[in-house]
mmCIF file of C-alpha atoms in Angstrom:
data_model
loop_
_atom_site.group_PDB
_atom_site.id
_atom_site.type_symbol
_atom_site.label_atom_id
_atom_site.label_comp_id
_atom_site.label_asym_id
_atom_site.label_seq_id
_atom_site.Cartn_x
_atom_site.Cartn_y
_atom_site.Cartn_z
ATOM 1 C CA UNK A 1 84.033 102.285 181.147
ATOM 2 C CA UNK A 2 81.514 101.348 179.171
ATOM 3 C CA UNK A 3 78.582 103.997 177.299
ATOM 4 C CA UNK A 4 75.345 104.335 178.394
ATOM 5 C CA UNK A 5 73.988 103.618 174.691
ATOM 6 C CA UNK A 6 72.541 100.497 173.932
ATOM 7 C CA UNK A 7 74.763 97.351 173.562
ATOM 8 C CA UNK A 8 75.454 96.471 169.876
ATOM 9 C CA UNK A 9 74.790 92.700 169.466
ATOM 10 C CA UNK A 10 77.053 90.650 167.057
ATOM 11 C CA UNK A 11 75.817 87.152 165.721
ATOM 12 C CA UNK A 12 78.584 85.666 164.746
ATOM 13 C CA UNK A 13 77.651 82.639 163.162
ATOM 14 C CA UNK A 14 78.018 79.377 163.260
ATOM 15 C CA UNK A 15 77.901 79.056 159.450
ATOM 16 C CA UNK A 16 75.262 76.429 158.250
ATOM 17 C CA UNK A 17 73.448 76.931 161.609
ATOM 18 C CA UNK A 18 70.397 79.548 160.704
ATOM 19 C CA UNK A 19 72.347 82.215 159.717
ATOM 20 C CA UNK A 20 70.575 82.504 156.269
ATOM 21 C CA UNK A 21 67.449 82.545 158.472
ATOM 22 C CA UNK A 22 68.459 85.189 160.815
ATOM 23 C CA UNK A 23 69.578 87.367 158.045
ATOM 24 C CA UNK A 24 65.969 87.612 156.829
ATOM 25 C CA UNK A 25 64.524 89.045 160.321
ATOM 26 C CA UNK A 26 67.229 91.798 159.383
ATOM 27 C CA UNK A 27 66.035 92.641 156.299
ATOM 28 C CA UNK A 28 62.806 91.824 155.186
ATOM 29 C CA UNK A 29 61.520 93.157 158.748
ATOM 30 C CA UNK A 30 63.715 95.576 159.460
ATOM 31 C CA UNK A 31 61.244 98.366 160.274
ATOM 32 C CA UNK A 32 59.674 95.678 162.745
ATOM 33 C CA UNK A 33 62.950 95.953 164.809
ATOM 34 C CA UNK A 34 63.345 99.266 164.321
ATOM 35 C CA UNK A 35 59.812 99.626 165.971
ATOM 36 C CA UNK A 36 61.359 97.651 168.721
ATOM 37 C CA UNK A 37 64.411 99.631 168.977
ATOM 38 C CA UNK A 38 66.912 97.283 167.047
ATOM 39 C CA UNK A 39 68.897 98.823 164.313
ATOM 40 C CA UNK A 40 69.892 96.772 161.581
ATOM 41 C CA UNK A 41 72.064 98.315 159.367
ATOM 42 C CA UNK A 42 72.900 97.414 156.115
ATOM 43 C CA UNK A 43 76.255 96.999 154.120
ATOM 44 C CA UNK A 44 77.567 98.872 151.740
ATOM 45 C CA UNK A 45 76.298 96.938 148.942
ATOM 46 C CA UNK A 46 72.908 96.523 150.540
ATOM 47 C CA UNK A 47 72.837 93.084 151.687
ATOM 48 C CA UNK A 48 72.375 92.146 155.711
ATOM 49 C CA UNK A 49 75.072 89.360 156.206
ATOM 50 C CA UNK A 50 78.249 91.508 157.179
ATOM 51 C CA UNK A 51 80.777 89.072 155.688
ATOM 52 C CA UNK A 52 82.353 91.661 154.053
ATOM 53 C CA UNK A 53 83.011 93.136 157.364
ATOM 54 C CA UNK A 54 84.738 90.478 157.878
ATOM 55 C CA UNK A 55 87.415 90.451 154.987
ATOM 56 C CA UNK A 56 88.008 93.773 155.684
ATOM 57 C CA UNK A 57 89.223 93.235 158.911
ATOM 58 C CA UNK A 58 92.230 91.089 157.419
ATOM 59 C CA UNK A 59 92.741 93.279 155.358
ATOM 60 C CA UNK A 60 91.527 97.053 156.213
ATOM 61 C CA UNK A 61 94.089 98.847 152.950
ATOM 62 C CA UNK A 62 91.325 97.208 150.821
ATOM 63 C CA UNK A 63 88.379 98.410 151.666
ATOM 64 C CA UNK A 64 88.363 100.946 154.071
ATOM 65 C CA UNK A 65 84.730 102.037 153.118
ATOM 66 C CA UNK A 66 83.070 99.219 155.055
ATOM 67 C CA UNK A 67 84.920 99.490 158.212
ATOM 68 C CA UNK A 68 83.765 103.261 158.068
ATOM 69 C CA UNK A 69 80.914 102.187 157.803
ATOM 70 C CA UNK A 70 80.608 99.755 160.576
ATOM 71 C CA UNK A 71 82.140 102.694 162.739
ATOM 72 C CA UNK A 72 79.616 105.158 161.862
ATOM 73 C CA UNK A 73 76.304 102.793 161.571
ATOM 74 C CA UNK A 74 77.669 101.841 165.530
ATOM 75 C CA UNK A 75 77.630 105.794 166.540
ATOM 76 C CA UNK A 76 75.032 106.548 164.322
ATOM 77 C CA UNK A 77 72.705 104.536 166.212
ATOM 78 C CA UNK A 78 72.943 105.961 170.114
ATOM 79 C CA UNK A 79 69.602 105.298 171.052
ATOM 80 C CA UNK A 80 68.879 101.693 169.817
ATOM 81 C CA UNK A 81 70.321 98.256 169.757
ATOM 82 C CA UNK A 82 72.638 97.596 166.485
ATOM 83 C CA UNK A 83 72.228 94.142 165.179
ATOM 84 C CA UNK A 84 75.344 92.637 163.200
ATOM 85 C CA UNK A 85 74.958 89.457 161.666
ATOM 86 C CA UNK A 86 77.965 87.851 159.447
ATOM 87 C CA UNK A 87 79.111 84.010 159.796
ATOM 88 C CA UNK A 88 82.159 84.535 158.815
ATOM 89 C CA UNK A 89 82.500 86.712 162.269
ATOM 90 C CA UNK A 90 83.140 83.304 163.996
ATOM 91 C CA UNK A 91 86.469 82.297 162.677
ATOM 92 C CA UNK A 92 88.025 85.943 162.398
ATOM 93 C CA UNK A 93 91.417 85.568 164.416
ATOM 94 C CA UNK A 94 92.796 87.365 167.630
ATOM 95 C CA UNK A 95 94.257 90.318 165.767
ATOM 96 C CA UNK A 96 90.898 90.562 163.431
ATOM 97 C CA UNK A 97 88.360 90.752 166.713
ATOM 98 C CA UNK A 98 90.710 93.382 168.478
ATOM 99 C CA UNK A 99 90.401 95.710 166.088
ATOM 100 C CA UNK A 100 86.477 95.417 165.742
ATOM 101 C CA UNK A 101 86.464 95.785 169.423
ATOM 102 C CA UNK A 102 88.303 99.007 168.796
ATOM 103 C CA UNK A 103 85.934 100.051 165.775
ATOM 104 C CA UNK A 104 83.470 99.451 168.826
ATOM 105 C CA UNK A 105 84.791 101.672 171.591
ATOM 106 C CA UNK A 106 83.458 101.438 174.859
ATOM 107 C CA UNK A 107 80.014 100.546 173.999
ATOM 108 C CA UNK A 108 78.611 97.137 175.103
ATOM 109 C CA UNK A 109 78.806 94.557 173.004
ATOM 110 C CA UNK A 110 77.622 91.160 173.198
ATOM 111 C CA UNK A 111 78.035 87.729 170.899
ATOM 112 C CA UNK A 112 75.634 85.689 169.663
ATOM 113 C CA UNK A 113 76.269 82.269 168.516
ATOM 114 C CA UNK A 114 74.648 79.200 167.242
ATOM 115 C CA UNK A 115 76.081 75.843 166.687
ATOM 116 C CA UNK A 116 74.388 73.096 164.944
ATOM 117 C CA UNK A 117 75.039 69.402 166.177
ATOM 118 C CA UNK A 118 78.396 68.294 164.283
ATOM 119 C CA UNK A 119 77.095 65.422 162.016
ATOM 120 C CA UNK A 120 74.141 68.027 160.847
ATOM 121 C CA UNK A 121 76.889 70.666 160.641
ATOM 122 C CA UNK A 122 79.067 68.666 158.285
ATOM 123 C CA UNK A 123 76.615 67.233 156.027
ATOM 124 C CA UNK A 124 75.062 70.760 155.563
ATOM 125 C CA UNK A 125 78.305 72.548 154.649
ATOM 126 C CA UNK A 126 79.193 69.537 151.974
ATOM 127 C CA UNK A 127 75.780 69.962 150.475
ATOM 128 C CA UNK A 128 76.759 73.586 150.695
ATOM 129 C CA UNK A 129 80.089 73.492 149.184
ATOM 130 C CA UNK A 130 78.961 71.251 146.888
ATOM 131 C CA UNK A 131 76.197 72.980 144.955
ATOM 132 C CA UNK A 132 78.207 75.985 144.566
ATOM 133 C CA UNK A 133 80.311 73.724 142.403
ATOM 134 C CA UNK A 134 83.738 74.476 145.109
ATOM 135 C CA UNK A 135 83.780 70.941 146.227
ATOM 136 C CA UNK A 136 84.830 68.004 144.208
ATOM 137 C CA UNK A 137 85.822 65.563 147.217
ATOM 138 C CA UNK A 138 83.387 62.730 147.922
ATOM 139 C CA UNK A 139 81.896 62.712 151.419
ATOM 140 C CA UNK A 140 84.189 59.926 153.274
ATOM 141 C CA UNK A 141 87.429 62.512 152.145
ATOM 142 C CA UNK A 142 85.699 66.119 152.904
ATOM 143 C CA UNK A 143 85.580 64.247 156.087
ATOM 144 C CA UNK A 144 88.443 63.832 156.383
ATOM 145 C CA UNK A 145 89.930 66.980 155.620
ATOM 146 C CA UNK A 146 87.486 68.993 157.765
ATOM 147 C CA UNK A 147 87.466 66.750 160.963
ATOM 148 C CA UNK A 148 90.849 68.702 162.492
ATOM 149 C CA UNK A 149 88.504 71.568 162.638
ATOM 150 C CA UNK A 150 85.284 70.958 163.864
ATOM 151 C CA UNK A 151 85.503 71.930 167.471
ATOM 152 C CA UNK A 152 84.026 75.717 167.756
ATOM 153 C CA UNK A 153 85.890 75.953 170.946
ATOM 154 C CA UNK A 154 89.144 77.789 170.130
ATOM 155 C CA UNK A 155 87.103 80.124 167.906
ATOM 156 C CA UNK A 156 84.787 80.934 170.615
ATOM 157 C CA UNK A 157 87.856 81.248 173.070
ATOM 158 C CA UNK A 158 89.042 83.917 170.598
ATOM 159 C CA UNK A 159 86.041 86.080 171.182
ATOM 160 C CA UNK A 160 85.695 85.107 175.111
ATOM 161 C CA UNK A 161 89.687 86.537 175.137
ATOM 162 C CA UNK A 162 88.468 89.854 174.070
ATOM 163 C CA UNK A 163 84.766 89.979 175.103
ATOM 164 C CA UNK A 164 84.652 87.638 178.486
ATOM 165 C CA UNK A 165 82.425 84.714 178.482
ATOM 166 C CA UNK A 166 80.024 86.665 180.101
ATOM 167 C CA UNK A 167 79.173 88.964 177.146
ATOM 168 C CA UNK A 168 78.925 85.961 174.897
ATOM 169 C CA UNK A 169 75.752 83.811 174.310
ATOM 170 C CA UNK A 170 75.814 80.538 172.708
ATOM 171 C CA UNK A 171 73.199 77.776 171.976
ATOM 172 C CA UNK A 172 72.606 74.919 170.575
ATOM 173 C CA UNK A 173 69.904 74.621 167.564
ATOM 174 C CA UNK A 174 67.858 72.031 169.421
ATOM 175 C CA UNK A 175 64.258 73.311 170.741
ATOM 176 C CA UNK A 176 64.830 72.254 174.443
ATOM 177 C CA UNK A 177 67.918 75.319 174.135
ATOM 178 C CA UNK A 178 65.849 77.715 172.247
ATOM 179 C CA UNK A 179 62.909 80.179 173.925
ATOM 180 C CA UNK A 180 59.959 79.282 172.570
ATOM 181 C CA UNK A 181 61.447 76.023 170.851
ATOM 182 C CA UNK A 182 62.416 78.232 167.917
ATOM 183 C CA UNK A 183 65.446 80.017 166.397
ATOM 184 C CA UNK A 184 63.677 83.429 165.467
ATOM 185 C CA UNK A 185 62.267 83.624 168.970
ATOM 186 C CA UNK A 186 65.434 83.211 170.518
ATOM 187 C CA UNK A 187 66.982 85.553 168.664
ATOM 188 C CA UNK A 188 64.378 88.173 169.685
ATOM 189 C CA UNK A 189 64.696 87.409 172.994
ATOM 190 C CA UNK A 190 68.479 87.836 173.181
ATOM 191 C CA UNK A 191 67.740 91.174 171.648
ATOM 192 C CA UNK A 192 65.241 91.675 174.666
ATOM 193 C CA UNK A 193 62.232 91.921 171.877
ATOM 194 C CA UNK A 194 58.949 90.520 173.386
ATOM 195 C CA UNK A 195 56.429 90.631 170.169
ATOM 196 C CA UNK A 196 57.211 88.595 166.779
ATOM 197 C CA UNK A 197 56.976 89.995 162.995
ATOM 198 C CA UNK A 198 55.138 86.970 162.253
ATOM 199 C CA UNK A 199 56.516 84.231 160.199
ATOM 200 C CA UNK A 200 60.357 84.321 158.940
ATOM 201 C CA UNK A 201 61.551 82.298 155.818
ATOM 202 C CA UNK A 202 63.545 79.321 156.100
ATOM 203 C CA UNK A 203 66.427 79.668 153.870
ATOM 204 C CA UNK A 204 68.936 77.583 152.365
ATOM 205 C CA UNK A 205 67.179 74.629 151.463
ATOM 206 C CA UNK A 206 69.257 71.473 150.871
ATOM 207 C CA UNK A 207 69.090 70.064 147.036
ATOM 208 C CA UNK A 208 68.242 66.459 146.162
ATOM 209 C CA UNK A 209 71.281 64.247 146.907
ATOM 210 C CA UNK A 210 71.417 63.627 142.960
ATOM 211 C CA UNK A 211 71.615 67.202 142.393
ATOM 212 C CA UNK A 212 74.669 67.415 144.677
ATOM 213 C CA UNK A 213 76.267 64.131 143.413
ATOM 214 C CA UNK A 214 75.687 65.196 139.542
ATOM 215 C CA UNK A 215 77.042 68.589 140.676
ATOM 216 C CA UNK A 216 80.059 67.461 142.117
ATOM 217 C CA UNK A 217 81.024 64.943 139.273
ATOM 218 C CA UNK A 218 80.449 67.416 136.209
ATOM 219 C CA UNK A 219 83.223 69.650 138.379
ATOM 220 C CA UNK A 220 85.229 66.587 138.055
ATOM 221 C CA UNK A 221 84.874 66.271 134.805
ATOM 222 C CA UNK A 222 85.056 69.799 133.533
ATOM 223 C CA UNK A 223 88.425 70.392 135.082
ATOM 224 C CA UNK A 224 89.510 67.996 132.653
ATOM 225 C CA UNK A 225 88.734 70.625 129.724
ATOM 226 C CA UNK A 226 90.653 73.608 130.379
ATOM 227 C CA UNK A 227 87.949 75.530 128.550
ATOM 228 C CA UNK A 228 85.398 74.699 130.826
ATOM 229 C CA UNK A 229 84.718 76.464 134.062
ATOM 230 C CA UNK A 230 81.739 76.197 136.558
ATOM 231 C CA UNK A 231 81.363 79.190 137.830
ATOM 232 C CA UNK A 232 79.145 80.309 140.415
ATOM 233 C CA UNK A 233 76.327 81.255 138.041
ATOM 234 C CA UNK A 234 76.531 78.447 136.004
ATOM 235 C CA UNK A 235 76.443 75.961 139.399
ATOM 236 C CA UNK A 236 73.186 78.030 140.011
ATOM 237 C CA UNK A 237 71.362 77.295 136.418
ATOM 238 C CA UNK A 238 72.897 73.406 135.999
ATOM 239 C CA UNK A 239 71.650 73.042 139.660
ATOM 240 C CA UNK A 240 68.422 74.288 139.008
ATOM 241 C CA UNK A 241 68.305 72.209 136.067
ATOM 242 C CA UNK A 242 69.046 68.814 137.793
ATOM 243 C CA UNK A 243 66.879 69.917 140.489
ATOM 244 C CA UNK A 244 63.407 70.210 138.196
ATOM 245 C CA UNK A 245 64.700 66.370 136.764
ATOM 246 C CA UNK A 246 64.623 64.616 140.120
ATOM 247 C CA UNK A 247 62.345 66.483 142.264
ATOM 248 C CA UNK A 248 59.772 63.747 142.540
ATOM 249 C CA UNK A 249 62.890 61.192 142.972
ATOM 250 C CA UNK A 250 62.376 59.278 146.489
ATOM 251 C CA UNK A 251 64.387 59.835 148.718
ATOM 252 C CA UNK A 252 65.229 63.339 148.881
ATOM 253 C CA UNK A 253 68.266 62.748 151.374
ATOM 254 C CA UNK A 254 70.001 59.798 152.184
ATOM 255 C CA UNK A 255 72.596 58.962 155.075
ATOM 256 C CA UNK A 256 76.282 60.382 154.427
ATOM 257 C CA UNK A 257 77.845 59.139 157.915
ATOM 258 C CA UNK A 258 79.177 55.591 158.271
ATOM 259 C CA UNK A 259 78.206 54.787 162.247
ATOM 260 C CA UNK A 260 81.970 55.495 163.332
ATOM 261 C CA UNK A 261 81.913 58.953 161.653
ATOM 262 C CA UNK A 262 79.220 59.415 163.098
ATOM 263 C CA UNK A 263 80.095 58.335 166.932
ATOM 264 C CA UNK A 264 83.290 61.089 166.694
ATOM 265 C CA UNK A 265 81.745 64.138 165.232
ATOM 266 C CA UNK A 266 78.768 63.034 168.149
ATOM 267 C CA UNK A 267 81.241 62.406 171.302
ATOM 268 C CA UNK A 268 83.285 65.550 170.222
ATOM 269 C CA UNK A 269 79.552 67.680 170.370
ATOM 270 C CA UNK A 270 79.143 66.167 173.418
ATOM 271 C CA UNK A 271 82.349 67.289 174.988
ATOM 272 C CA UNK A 272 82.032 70.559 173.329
ATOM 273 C CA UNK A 273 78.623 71.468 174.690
ATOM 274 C CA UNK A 274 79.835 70.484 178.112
ATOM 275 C CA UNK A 275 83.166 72.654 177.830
ATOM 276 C CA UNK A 276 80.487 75.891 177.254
ATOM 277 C CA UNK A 277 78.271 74.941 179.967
ATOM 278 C CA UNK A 278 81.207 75.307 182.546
ATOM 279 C CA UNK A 279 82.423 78.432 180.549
ATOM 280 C CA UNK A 280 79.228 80.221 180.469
ATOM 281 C CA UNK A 281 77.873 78.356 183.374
ATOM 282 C CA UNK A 282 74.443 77.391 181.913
ATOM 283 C CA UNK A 283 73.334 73.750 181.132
ATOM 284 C CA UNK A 284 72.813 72.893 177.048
ATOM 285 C CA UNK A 285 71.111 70.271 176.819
ATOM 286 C CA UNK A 286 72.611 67.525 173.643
ATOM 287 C CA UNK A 287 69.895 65.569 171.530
ATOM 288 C CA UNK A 288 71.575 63.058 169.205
ATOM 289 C CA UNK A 289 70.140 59.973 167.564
ATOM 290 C CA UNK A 290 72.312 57.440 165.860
ATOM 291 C CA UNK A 291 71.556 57.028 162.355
ATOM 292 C CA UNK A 292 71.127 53.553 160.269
ATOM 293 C CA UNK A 293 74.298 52.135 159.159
ATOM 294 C CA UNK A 294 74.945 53.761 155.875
ATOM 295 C CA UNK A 295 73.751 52.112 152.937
ATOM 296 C CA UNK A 296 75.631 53.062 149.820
ATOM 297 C CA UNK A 297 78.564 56.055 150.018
ATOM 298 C CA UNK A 298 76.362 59.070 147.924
ATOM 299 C CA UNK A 299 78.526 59.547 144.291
ATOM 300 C CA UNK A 300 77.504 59.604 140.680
ATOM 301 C CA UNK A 301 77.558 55.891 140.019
ATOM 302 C CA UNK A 302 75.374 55.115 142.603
ATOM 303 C CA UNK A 303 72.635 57.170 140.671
ATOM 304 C CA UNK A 304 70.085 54.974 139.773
ATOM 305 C CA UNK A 305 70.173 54.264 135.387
ATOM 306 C CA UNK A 306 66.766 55.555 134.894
ATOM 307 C CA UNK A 307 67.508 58.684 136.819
ATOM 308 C CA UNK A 308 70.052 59.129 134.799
ATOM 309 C CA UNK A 309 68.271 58.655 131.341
ATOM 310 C CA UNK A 310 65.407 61.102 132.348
ATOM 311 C CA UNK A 311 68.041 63.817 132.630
ATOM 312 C CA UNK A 312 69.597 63.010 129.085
ATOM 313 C CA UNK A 313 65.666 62.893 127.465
ATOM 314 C CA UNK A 314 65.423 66.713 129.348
ATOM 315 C CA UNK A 315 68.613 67.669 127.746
ATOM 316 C CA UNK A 316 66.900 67.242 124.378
ATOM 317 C CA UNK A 317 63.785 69.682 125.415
ATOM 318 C CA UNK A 318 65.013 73.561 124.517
ATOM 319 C CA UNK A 319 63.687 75.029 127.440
ATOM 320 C CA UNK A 320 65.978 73.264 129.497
ATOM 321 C CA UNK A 321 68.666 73.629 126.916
ATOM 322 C CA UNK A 322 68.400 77.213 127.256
ATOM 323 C CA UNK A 323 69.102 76.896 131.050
ATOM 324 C CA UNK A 324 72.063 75.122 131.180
ATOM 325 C CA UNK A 325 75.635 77.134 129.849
ATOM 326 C CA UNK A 326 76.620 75.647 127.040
ATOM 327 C CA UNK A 327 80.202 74.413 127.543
ATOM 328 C CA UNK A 328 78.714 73.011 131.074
ATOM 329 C CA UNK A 329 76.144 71.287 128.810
ATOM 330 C CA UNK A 330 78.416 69.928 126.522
ATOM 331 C CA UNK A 331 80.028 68.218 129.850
ATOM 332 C CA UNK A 332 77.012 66.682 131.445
ATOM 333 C CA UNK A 333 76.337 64.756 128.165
ATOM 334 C CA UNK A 334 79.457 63.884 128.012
ATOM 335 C CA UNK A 335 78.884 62.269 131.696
ATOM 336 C CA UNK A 336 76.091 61.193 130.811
ATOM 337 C CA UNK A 337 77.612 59.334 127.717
ATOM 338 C CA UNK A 338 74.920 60.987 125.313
#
């Protein structure tokens, strides 16, 4: 039977589909929802995407602090919604969800998802995986190795398993699925919160192409000196770096999918969205237009020459010196052949 208390509300991701975004209603207005009756509890280190939550349910020996935690911030809280937000909730496994249901108890709990249309989805995690310097493959093989698992559906079938479909809540991140059009106000309303905190920041903001192609060819090339590692820091500072060199560079983006890549990541959306609208028996709507053929596959020799040479004359300024780690440096001319 379930409590009388408030339900707790878990958003479990998609990743790369506003979760960034929907991190920063928890936080930076956090006494907004509490004024609205929403808790949103932080974690232990202070930050609100519960990932860590997450690894601790594989492995609970490790850090037993957080799931305490999690346990107490969901008793804690009798009066009020709790608001959970991690994306790596949505790929936890069977035995993983069980126990956070137990952690739970017999409150309510329902799921929140988002899912972002599959071409968008891909493209954003490589530019994702990318920056952070942990991808090295071009686009046509990350393709590749991620296309066995893009369908959310056995994820979501995990959480359905333990939750019913009827406790879980998934949309789209087109307008014509979203109250109001919008991602924020959707959110709100699945929380059951009728005003708005005013405007929310958009995070995670896609880099230049160049920045992404440069990034991913200087981990190429450092991994052939053993003495060279980029490091999550470093990725930051060269990508800022690369960033101020081709800001004004037109375009910004350019097509990644070749048409058939992306007719199959499209006609497997399609079939996905109309799986969940049986499931949860409401209609989502699917708004996909074909792109141009592909002109040119996005890699480091397809960066124009004069790109190219404004980045070595900015190497010899020391203020951008400074910003770049110095082994990492040493690497980029040496891709650069200066």
């Amino acid at each position: 039977m379930e409590s009388e208390a408030p339900p707790i509300v878990l958003h479990i991701g998609r990743g790369k589909s506003g979760s960034s975004t929907i991190q920063s209603l928890a936080s930076a207005h956090a006494d907004f929802m509490r004024a609205q009756g929403v808790s949103c509890p932080l974690t232990i280190n202070g930050i609100s995407n519960h990932a860590r939550l997450s690894s601790a349910l594989y492995d609970p020996e490790s850090d037993p602090s957080t799931l305490r935690k999690f346990r107490r911030d969901a008793r804690k809280h009798q009066k009020s919604k709790v608001f959970i937000s991690a994306e790596a909730l949505f790929s936890l496994g069977r035995p993983q969800i069980q126990h956070l249901k137990r952690l739970i108890g017999n409150r309510e709990t329902r799921i929140l998802a988002y899912v972002r249309e599959y071409p968008g989805w891909l493209q954003s995690v490589y530019a994702q995986r990318t920056k952070k310097a942990s991808n090295a493959l071009d686009f046509d093989e990350y393709y590749k190795l991620t296309r066995p698992t893009m369908t959310i559906l056995p994820r979501l079938e995990r959480w359905a398993d333990a939750f019913g479909w009827e406790k879980i809540r998934v949309r789209p991140l087109e307008p014509a699925a979203l109250v109001g059009g919008d991602l924020i106000t959707d959110v709100l309303h699945a929380l059951d919160v009728k005003d708005s905190p005013g405007d929310v920041a958009s995070l995670n903001i896609t880099p230049h192409w160049i920045t992404l192609e440069l990034q991913r060819a200087l981990v190429l090339a450092a991994a052939e000196t053993p003495a060279v590692t980029i490091d999550p820091k470093s990725a930051r500072r060269t990508r800022a770096f690369i960033e101020s060199c081709v800001s004004d560079v037109k375009p910004h983006r350019v097509q990644y999918f070749t048409k058939e890549q992306w007719r199959d990541l499209a006609e497997l959306y399609r079939a996905d969205m109309e799986s969940l609208s049986k499931r949860m028996g409401t209609p989502l709507p699917v708004s996909l237009r074909e792109p141009e053929e592909r002109p040119f596959l996005p890699a480091f020799s397809a960066i124009p020459e004069k790109v190219k040479t404004n980045i070595k004359e900015k190497l010899r300024e020391r203020g951008h010196q400074l910003r770049v780690e110095p082994g990492v440096r040493q690497t980029l001319k040496r891709l650069l052949n200066y």
